[in-house]
CSV table of C-alpha atoms in Angstrom, one decimal:
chain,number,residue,atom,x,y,z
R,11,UNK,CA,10.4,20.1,-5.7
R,12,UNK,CA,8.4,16.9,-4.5
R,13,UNK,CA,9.4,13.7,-3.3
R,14,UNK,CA,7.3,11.4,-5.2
R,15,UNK,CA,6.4,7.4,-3.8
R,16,UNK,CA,5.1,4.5,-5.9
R,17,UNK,CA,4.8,0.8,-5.9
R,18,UNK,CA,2.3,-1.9,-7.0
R,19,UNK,CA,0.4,-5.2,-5.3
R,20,UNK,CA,-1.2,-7.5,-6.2
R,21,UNK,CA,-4.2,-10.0,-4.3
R,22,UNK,CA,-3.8,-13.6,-4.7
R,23,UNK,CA,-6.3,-16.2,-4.0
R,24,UNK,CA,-5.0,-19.4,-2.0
R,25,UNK,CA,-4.2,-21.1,-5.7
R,26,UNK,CA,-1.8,-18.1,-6.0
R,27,UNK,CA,-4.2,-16.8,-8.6
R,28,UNK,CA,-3.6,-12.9,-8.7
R,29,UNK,CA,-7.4,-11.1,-8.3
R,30,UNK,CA,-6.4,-8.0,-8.0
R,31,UNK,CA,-3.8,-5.6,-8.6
R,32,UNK,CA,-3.4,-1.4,-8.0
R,33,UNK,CA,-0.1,1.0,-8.6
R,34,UNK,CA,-0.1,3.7,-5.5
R,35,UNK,CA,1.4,7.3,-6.3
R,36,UNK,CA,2.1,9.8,-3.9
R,37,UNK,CA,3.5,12.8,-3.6
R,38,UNK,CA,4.5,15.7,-0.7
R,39,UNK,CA,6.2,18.5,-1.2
R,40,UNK,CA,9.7,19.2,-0.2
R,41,UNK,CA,10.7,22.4,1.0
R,42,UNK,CA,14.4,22.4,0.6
R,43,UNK,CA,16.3,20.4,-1.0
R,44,UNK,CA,18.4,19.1,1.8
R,45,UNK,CA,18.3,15.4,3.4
R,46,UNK,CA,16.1,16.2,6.2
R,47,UNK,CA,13.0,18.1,4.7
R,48,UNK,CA,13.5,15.8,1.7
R,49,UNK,CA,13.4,12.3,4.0
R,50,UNK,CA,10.4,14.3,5.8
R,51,UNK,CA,8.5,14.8,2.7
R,52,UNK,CA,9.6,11.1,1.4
R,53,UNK,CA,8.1,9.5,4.9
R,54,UNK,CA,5.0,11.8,4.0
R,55,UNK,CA,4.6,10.4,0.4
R,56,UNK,CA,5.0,6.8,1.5
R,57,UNK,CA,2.5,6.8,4.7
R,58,UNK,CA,-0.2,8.1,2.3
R,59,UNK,CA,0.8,5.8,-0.3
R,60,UNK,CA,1.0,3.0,2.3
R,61,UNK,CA,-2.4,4.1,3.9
R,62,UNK,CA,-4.3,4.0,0.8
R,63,UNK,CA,-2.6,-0.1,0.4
R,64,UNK,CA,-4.3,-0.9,3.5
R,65,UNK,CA,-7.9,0.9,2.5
R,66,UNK,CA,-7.9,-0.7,-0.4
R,67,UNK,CA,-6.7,-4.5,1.0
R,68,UNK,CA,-9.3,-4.2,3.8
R,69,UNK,CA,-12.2,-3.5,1.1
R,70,UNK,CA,-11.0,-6.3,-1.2
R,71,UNK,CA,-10.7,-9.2,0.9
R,72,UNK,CA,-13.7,-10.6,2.3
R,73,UNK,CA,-14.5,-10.6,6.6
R,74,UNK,CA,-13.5,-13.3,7.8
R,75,UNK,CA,-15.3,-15.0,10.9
R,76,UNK,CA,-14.0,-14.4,14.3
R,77,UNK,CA,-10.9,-15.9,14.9
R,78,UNK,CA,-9.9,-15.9,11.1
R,79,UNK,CA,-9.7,-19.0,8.8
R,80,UNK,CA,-8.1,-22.5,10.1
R,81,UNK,CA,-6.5,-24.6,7.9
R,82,UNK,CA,-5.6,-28.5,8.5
R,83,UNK,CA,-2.1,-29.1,9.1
């Protein structure tokens, strides 16, 4: 058995235009089917999942100069 992770995101511009979007699938075994090794297995899937969000984020959106972007009130 395997517990299997997925979700979708999505980049927007400051218009709230979307410019990019990506579905993440993961997947870790589970070596009995109890609620331990199962939640195990599910906190597995979801920090891979989740890591590969925030590789993908940090490549899409442009650097930013120190101290970030500063926007009129």
């Amino acid at each position: 058995p395997e517990a299997e992770v997925e979700f979708s995101a999505k980049l927007v511009d400051d218009k709230g235009a979307i410019v990019d979007a990506r579905t993440f699938r993961a997947a870790a075994p589970v070596s009995v089917m109890e609620a331990e090794p199962a939640a195990a297995a599910l906190d597995k899937a979801f920090g891979e999942a989740l890591t590969n969000l925030v590789l993908w984020t940090l490549g899409a959106i442009p650097a930013q100069p120190a101290g970030g972007r500063r926007h009129a009130p």
